[in-house]
Amino acid sequence: MESTINSGDTAWVLTSAALVLLMTPGLALFYGGMVRSKSVLNMMMMSFGALALVSVLWVLYGYSIAFGDDVGLGLIGDPTQYLGLEGLMAEAEGASLPPMAFVGFQAVFAIITVALISGAIADRAKFGTWLVFAGLWATVVYFPVAHWVFDFSAGEHVGGWIANDLVAIDFAGGTAVHINAGAAGLALALVLGRRRGFGREPMRPHNLPLVMVGAGLLWFGWFGFNAGSALAANNLAAVTWVNTLVATAAAVLGWLATERVRDGHATSLGAASGVVAGLVAITPACSSLSPIGSVALGLVAGALCALAVGLKYRFGYDDSLDVVGVHLVGGLVGTVGIGFLATASAPAGVSGLFYGGGADQLWRQALGAFAVLTVSFVATYLIGTVLQRTVGFRVEEEDELGGIDLSAHAEQAYDLHSAAGGPAGPALEPAIQVTAHKAVAGVGARERSHQEERTSA
Amino acid sequence: MESTINSGDTAWVLTSAALVLLMTPGLALFYGGMVRSKSVLNMMMMSFGALALVSVLWVLYGYSIAFGDDVGLGLIGDPTQYLGLEGLMAEAEGASLPPMAFVGFQAVFAIITVALISGAIADRAKFGTWLVFAGLWATVVYFPVAHWVFDFSAGEHVGGWIANDLVAIDFAGGTAVHINAGAAGLALALVLGRRRGFGREPMRPHNLPLVMVGAGLLWFGWFGFNAGSALAANNLAAVTWVNTLVATAAAVLGWLATERVRDGHATSLGAASGVVAGLVAITPACSSLSPIGSVALGLVAGALCALAVGLKYRFGYDDSLDVVGVHLVGGLVGTVGIGFLATASAPAGVSGLFYGGGADQLWRQALGAFAVLTVSFVATYLIGTVLQRTVGFRVEEEDELGGIDLSAHAEQAYDLHSAAGGPAGPALEPAIQVTAHKAVAGVGARERSHQEERTSA
Amino acid sequence: MESTINSGDTAWVLTSAALVLLMTPGLALFYGGMVRSKSVLNMMMMSFGALALVSVLWVLYGYSIAFGDDVGLGLIGDPTQYLGLEGLMAEAEGASLPPMAFVGFQAVFAIITVALISGAIADRAKFGTWLVFAGLWATVVYFPVAHWVFDFSAGEHVGGWIANDLVAIDFAGGTAVHINAGAAGLALALVLGRRRGFGREPMRPHNLPLVMVGAGLLWFGWFGFNAGSALAANNLAAVTWVNTLVATAAAVLGWLATERVRDGHATSLGAASGVVAGLVAITPACSSLSPIGSVALGLVAGALCALAVGLKYRFGYDDSLDVVGVHLVGGLVGTVGIGFLATASAPAGVSGLFYGGGADQLWRQALGAFAVLTVSFVATYLIGTVLQRTVGFRVEEEDELGGIDLSAHAEQAYDLHSAAGGPAGPALEPAIQVTAHKAVAGVGARERSHQEERTSA
Amino acid sequence: MRLVTAVVKPHKWDEVREALETFGVTGMTVSEVSGYGRQKGHTEVYRGAEYDVALVPKIRLEIVVDDADADDVVGIIAKTAQTGLIGDGKVWVQPVESVLRVRTGERDEAAL
Amino acid sequence: MRLVTAVVKPHKWDEVREALETFGVTGMTVSEVSGYGRQKGHTEVYRGAEYDVALVPKIRLEIVVDDADADDVVGIIAKTAQTGLIGDGKVWVQPVESVLRVRTGERDEAAL
Amino acid sequence: MRLVTAVVKPHKWDEVREALETFGVTGMTVSEVSGYGRQKGHTEVYRGAEYDVALVPKIRLEIVVDDADADDVVGIIAKTAQTGLIGDGKVWVQPVESVLRVRTGERDEAAL
Ligand SMILES: Nc1ncnc2c1ncn2[C@@H]1O[C@H](COP(=O)(O)OP(=O)(O)O)[C@@H](O)[C@H]1O
Ligand SMILES: Nc1ncnc2c1ncn2[C@@H]1O[C@H](COP(=O)(O)OP(=O)(O)O)[C@@H](O)[C@H]1O
Ligand SMILES: Nc1ncnc2c1ncn2[C@@H]1O[C@H](COP(=O)(O)OP(=O)(O)O)[C@@H](O)[C@H]1O
């Protein structure tokens, strides 16, 4: 068999997959900088944990559920079809992409979707339970929904219902990734309840430059997410690239303008959040809008998300890092926005309401969004509740107050003092003593990080 | 029409464009780490703000001014030609690159050039005025100068004078980007005046690891900047890639050696600055030098820039983060250095003075550099002065002393203490109280972040 | 001559080279975050210094030693063959890659291998001596070993013995890079001796989020390292990409599980270390394993490395940042693991012991690993000892205690206080005074950063 | 006048401040300190080595008060900062000879 | 001997130090603290929620001096630290029974 | 009772703490401060401009003790914190009128 692999397309998809992989560490920084310094490590670990676990599940059965032949109604792929991926190590007849390039590219989408959810439950989730949740949620919610949205029928292969039957446009995952994660975040925030002090203490971001680094890496990686979804280095990829740039830029302007008018100041947290809001909104829409349409979508998404992040105070759910306000709302703006702003001159070739296309595409978009939102919310609520009632999902109050980094990971993020440090930073370092080196001896598990002894003398 | 798109070239240009996009957040870190902790957010916001605004202008008319058909004398492209970029969503007949790939690649050049300027006016510029300046400067200075340097005539299309009439070599933007931004930085530093305490207080970098992260990301992104400017994944791209590596490496050695001899210590700030100095110098030259020539250029650039950053103390202008010392000087070294070090065996095929090519290329390089320097300095000085006299460019003294992050953005970069933090970091956190949740209510603009009340009881 | 360059392959190799370049700053962060705040800059400078120096040596003679025609026994290439690389600026007849693409890609491998070693000697190496060591080690150890492992014979060209005679599989550098650096780290840790307070004071990482950023960038860059080693954008690259993802993910799980069982907590330092351990192990093996084999390898590597990092306490060598525990052990696991886990259905087409291939590949792997380990250890020990006895390698005790950032670089990493900073961070800033601006005057070298005067009044 | 110095748990500081404000204390100086005492710190684990961190974070308040108010202030702190668990902290009182308000040059009682 | 404790605005610390140095004070101990008083902090805005930060950064100086110098030292601080705006800070004086220089074992006046 | 305040070099703090523990001191309050004195700071170089950093990091201990123990505590600190080099620090003793343990409400000697 002669190879039909297109090296340029392969280069672009592999590059894009690496870019999307980087988004998860980027998200860890974005989220990590936003929490208080006593829980930054746990925040980052939720992303890294999801990265590790979901990758392995993807190999085992995840890819099969998402991209295996449909086993009925467009709802789920055959989970055993590619078990272990052994069969995908060789080129496929006539294909221009190596199968593994697609496998890798889609793996990183599954990873980041799960990681996104963690922002809703900052500072208060048991790490072990989070991992269990991540595995269950990926299996029960993400893999099937990816099948619905991303698995196009081709030849003998039958894919998912949203892509093929409803024919809603979701170029890179407005429904499967963002609405999905956003709805799950809302459900989980409700299951776990509010943090101690929510709405009373400020809980300011402890490290805004870290948030900005994260936003920068996310933007960078998102070019792989969106333009890589063309699965080829072609004109379509180039158009989506530019739309991804300008919609995001416009969303930053939209968010900052909203803050300036409402609060009197444009904040850097707002700029970073605007980046993400814009990226979320353009994700489903980047193939169907013109650059000007993208600017419009970005402005709307930036402004609406800036308003939406305040809703949690009004309704009293503690969506700690605004997964709902940014990903759910931004995902809805993008997915439904296609129904209004799509222009036939864009690669997708569909006209929305504002471009004379009527409401046909609009209802498809709305229905796809609604389906994913509902399923994700309900399933997540169930999974979360079961976990909370059985193994427990929320940490003890004292661990939350004392800092989850210490109680869950026996670590603290920063130790910025040095024995002969700076003019203003001397140190108490030697006060810490190494009492034992258990590394090799390995005396087994222990739970000794009590902050306070419970005896009152 | 059959597609003539080369997928490999497209993959490389899209990848390069993403790399260059990353340079702006990278620059935000590089600059942000160098200022004091009370102004890091504002520093980063100047980069992110430029990113957002210039992207949108690029779509509207920027690309047209830079790459539209020349409207006379090679000075400016037709600003209305590609208004909104609607017409560039389809492949062009016979082209190997999608039009939007080039649009995106050039967009990120415009963005970073504007962002570079902000380093000269750290800690003291009104954020709103900075945004206005960024928009005006991009429109009046960058877009036309990009036309001069980057817009090559082809077929019916007539481009800019430096590229086509003067035929100075500027492969990736020594004049259009670095000399341009450096001269603008100098002008703006003069317009805004010195920071309180300049030359008296040290104003040390508050976070050198952040500076190093920034330098690392800049170097990484710069491979897109330089090698991507080949606009194809070919031999030329590979040669420029290697020259970009080695010139930068040599510049780090040159800078560190200069510091070691002069001050007794090689600093990490010096290494990070050497990275940027080398990258700046090789930018115009990477297609016309051999690797050995690149090493030589890098050594000279590193040493000269290390000396040049001290000039501001001698002449008394507060170019806070050395935009002049690094970008203007480095840009001149690279642009004029081509006239000496160009070798015919390099892809550009031109010989400089040292390689027996006489002074022909040298005067072209010098003239190109001089033209951009002069125009940029004069235009920037005018724009800056007008803004200062009308809306005001410099912040109030109390805002500068109290920290521009707080006064302009109502934020502080770090809050590294936690209620039950580490041995050395307990906290005053609860002392901060949430008084109102205006998010939804939205009571309109307010200016309440006074540090001190003006009443003396 | 018509160009035979494949643009897709070129795009992928140039992208990969840039990704690998980014690994060195990434390593600087990973290492920098793990040391105490008084030595983070020095730690980062060792990486940046290696980056700068080795790049220049590569141009001069390094590439020739590694990839020049063998001058005998497969041990070393002709050091003069490509002196200055002048001859490689043109395309080679019939080649699908530009020569410089390969030059650049291999350059960044040399750089990071040297940088890796520095983790073993944190906090206590003279910076000047480190640079001398880096140059000597690259010349005497790395360039030849790269010839052994990476230089395949082709046509007239004769390469190195491990690649061509022993035919051990080392796809992307398990021996040449990781075992090599790990053994060198061990030797150097022995030569320099333990840090003051080793095993008594904790020496905790001062900035774990920085460690996580570094781990994220390393993972991202490593896709270039491994999948780029296919030197083409083809099916092989795609398979190695996926294996790189899943082995690493599994190693994180392996490391965290080990910690959880042994210490009761899964730490973020463990997650970051697991990332690197997995990447190291899959490096040689990514072309010869199935995804399931990669998961198995990753789990083993994660668990074994997690145990191995404790060995230094048992044996008393101060491998400060666990270069031995992660790179030597991980490299051995990966290199030797191929002998067990290789499957003929993977691109390399070789079967290991567990897949019915017998012990043939196993002894080749073991021998290759052993050869590199021994040569690297012995040569490094010699170089280190000579340097220590002549110019001195270890810093003075007082400089170590006072912090090497200050003594070697006259800098401190952080200055997080601002004159009107936060509620908890006021400042002593004005207490620092600029006494002189020597920048231009340039009064020559001086050594004035004494922490304490030696007179007792 | 008296100087009341109190070392309390960080999460109690806000309550203490509010109670003192209600009582009429108009100013104080606050710093972050580390306490060493019966209350032990915590254990951190790094790569198999275990570290005991001996210090616990505390907030230290310095309040200069009229002689007459000293006992009340101590009492208020004692009440609001109490959790009954080890590590609640200490309060001590010392004599002060004179106080000055920098802004106005006012002295002693008038300076508070 | 006396212990003079002064809480001043951060940007005044350098001036105060210079004036004290000129006067002949050879040493002091400096720390970063947060002040709570008439001077209010600032307001920060996050995602539409507003936070009042009640504390303001201050510098605290501790200077042990001869009895004879105490008044002068207070006077110098009072003068150099003054801006006339709310929040200029406080200075208070307390008795000290003995002082020791660790390096030499010298006591009291000789230890300063 | 007495308040012993000691300013010592950071790397000596651990030794001091151990010696005090052995002697029977069960608690203290520790903070990071900057010292200004005979010991000069260091010089940093940035881009050719040189900065003198005047302050050196120190650790400050506050220990409330029984009157009877004050001299011993001072003596122990003096001995263990000494290196003989400039900048070893100072120790001073002040009167304390009353002490309270927040947890139990115990007073004075019982509160230590
Ligand atoms: N003798 C002392 N002098 C100064 N501060 C002390 C002294 N003893 C205890 N402290 C402070 O009081 C805090 C609480 O003391 P601790 O012994 O832990 O609990 P408790 O007061 O409940 O018995 C300590 O963390 C320390 O800051
Ligand atoms: N009673 C007090 N005890 C200790 N420190 C005080 C007291 N009152 C004020 N301070 C300190 O003095 C600073 C200035 O006080 P403030 O009331 O804001 O202004 P002013 O002294 O100008 O009236 C406060 O920030 C606080 O640090
Ligand atoms: N008069 C003083 N009042 C308070 N603290 C002082 C005084 N003089 C010195 N100190 C503190 O003691 C430390 C050591 O003093 P220094 O003069 O440097 O050395 P030495 O005590 O060995 O002569 C200083 O850093 C400072 O913190």
PDB file of N, CA and C in Angstrom, chain A residues 202 204-205 208 262-263 269 273 309 313 322 424, chain E residues 32 42-51 53:
ATOM      1  N   PRO A 202     -13.410  38.212  50.492  1.00  0.00           N
ATOM      2  CA  PRO A 202     -13.229  38.514  49.067  1.00  0.00           C
ATOM      3  C   PRO A 202     -12.686  37.351  48.230  1.00  0.00           C
ATOM      4  N   ARG A 204      -9.755  36.901  46.840  1.00  0.00           N
ATOM      5  CA  ARG A 204      -9.120  37.514  45.662  1.00  0.00           C
ATOM      6  C   ARG A 204      -8.124  36.559  45.028  1.00  0.00           C
ATOM      7  N   PRO A 205      -7.877  36.717  43.744  1.00  0.00           N
ATOM      8  CA  PRO A 205      -6.815  35.951  43.087  1.00  0.00           C
ATOM      9  C   PRO A 205      -5.500  36.218  43.819  1.00  0.00           C
ATOM     10  N   LEU A 208      -2.095  37.360  40.111  1.00  0.00           N
ATOM     11  CA  LEU A 208      -2.667  37.734  38.820  1.00  0.00           C
ATOM     12  C   LEU A 208      -1.706  37.578  37.657  1.00  0.00           C
ATOM     13  N   ARG A 262     -19.170  49.805  34.407  1.00  0.00           N
ATOM     14  CA  ARG A 262     -19.874  49.380  35.611  1.00  0.00           C
ATOM     15  C   ARG A 262     -19.103  49.692  36.884  1.00  0.00           C
ATOM     16  N   ASP A 263     -17.788  49.432  36.889  1.00  0.00           N
ATOM     17  CA  ASP A 263     -17.023  49.529  38.129  1.00  0.00           C
ATOM     18  C   ASP A 263     -16.057  50.708  38.162  1.00  0.00           C
ATOM     19  N   LEU A 269      -7.730  40.964  35.619  1.00  0.00           N
ATOM     20  CA  LEU A 269      -8.532  39.743  35.680  1.00  0.00           C
ATOM     21  C   LEU A 269      -9.612  39.769  34.607  1.00  0.00           C
ATOM     22  N   SER A 273     -10.008  37.145  31.629  1.00  0.00           N
ATOM     23  CA  SER A 273     -11.296  36.474  31.497  1.00  0.00           C
ATOM     24  C   SER A 273     -11.899  36.742  30.127  1.00  0.00           C
ATOM     25  N   VAL A 309     -20.710  36.741  35.154  1.00  0.00           N
ATOM     26  CA  VAL A 309     -19.940  36.242  36.293  1.00  0.00           C
ATOM     27  C   VAL A 309     -20.460  36.774  37.621  1.00  0.00           C
ATOM     28  N   TYR A 313     -23.409  35.588  42.642  1.00  0.00           N
ATOM     29  CA  TYR A 313     -23.698  36.276  43.897  1.00  0.00           C
ATOM     30  C   TYR A 313     -25.206  36.476  44.053  1.00  0.00           C
ATOM     31  N   ASP A 322     -15.888  30.819  37.916  1.00  0.00           N
ATOM     32  CA  ASP A 322     -16.751  31.273  36.829  1.00  0.00           C
ATOM     33  C   ASP A 322     -16.728  30.373  35.595  1.00  0.00           C
ATOM     34  N   ALA A 424      13.919  42.797  52.819  1.00  0.00           N
ATOM     35  CA  ALA A 424      12.634  42.717  53.489  1.00  0.00           C
ATOM     36  C   ALA A 424      12.191  41.281  53.682  1.00  0.00           C
TER      37      ALA A 424
ATOM     38  N   GLU E  32       7.648  45.427  58.482  1.00  0.00           N
ATOM     39  CA  GLU E  32       6.502  45.825  57.678  1.00  0.00           C
ATOM     40  C   GLU E  32       5.243  45.441  58.425  1.00  0.00           C
ATOM     41  N   HIS E  42      -8.341  50.904  50.670  1.00  0.00           N
ATOM     42  CA  HIS E  42      -8.829  51.232  49.340  1.00  0.00           C
ATOM     43  C   HIS E  42      -9.880  50.211  48.927  1.00  0.00           C
ATOM     44  N   THR E  43     -10.454  50.456  47.792  1.00  0.00           N
ATOM     45  CA  THR E  43     -11.498  49.577  47.291  1.00  0.00           C
ATOM     46  C   THR E  43     -10.980  48.815  46.078  1.00  0.00           C
ATOM     47  N   GLU E  44     -11.151  47.530  46.076  1.00  0.00           N
ATOM     48  CA  GLU E  44     -10.803  46.764  44.887  1.00  0.00           C
ATOM     49  C   GLU E  44     -12.070  46.162  44.305  1.00  0.00           C
ATOM     50  N   VAL E  45     -12.053  45.971  43.007  1.00  0.00           N
ATOM     51  CA  VAL E  45     -13.235  45.464  42.318  1.00  0.00           C
ATOM     52  C   VAL E  45     -12.890  44.142  41.653  1.00  0.00           C
ATOM     53  N   TYR E  46     -13.650  43.130  41.928  1.00  0.00           N
ATOM     54  CA  TYR E  46     -13.458  41.889  41.196  1.00  0.00           C
ATOM     55  C   TYR E  46     -14.743  41.390  40.602  1.00  0.00           C
ATOM     56  N   ARG E  47     -14.775  41.351  39.306  1.00  0.00           N
ATOM     57  CA  ARG E  47     -15.934  40.780  38.636  1.00  0.00           C
ATOM     58  C   ARG E  47     -17.224  41.309  39.208  1.00  0.00           C
ATOM     59  N   GLY E  48     -17.234  42.597  39.415  1.00  0.00           N
ATOM     60  CA  GLY E  48     -18.454  43.230  39.824  1.00  0.00           C
ATOM     61  C   GLY E  48     -18.721  43.247  41.308  1.00  0.00           C
ATOM     62  N   ALA E  49     -17.882  42.557  42.085  1.00  0.00           N
ATOM     63  CA  ALA E  49     -18.045  42.634  43.535  1.00  0.00           C
ATOM     64  C   ALA E  49     -16.973  43.571  44.073  1.00  0.00           C
ATOM     65  N   GLU E  50     -17.356  44.398  45.006  1.00  0.00           N
ATOM     66  CA  GLU E  50     -16.420  45.392  45.513  1.00  0.00           C
ATOM     67  C   GLU E  50     -15.899  45.018  46.892  1.00  0.00           C
ATOM     68  N   TYR E  51     -14.624  45.180  47.108  1.00  0.00           N
ATOM     69  CA  TYR E  51     -14.025  44.840  48.391  1.00  0.00           C
ATOM     70  C   TYR E  51     -13.400  46.067  49.014  1.00  0.00           C
ATOM     71  N   VAL E  53     -10.645  47.258  51.438  1.00  0.00           N
ATOM     72  CA  VAL E  53      -9.456  46.796  52.135  1.00  0.00           C
ATOM     73  C   VAL E  53      -9.207  47.761  53.286  1.00  0.00           C
TER      74      VAL E  53
END
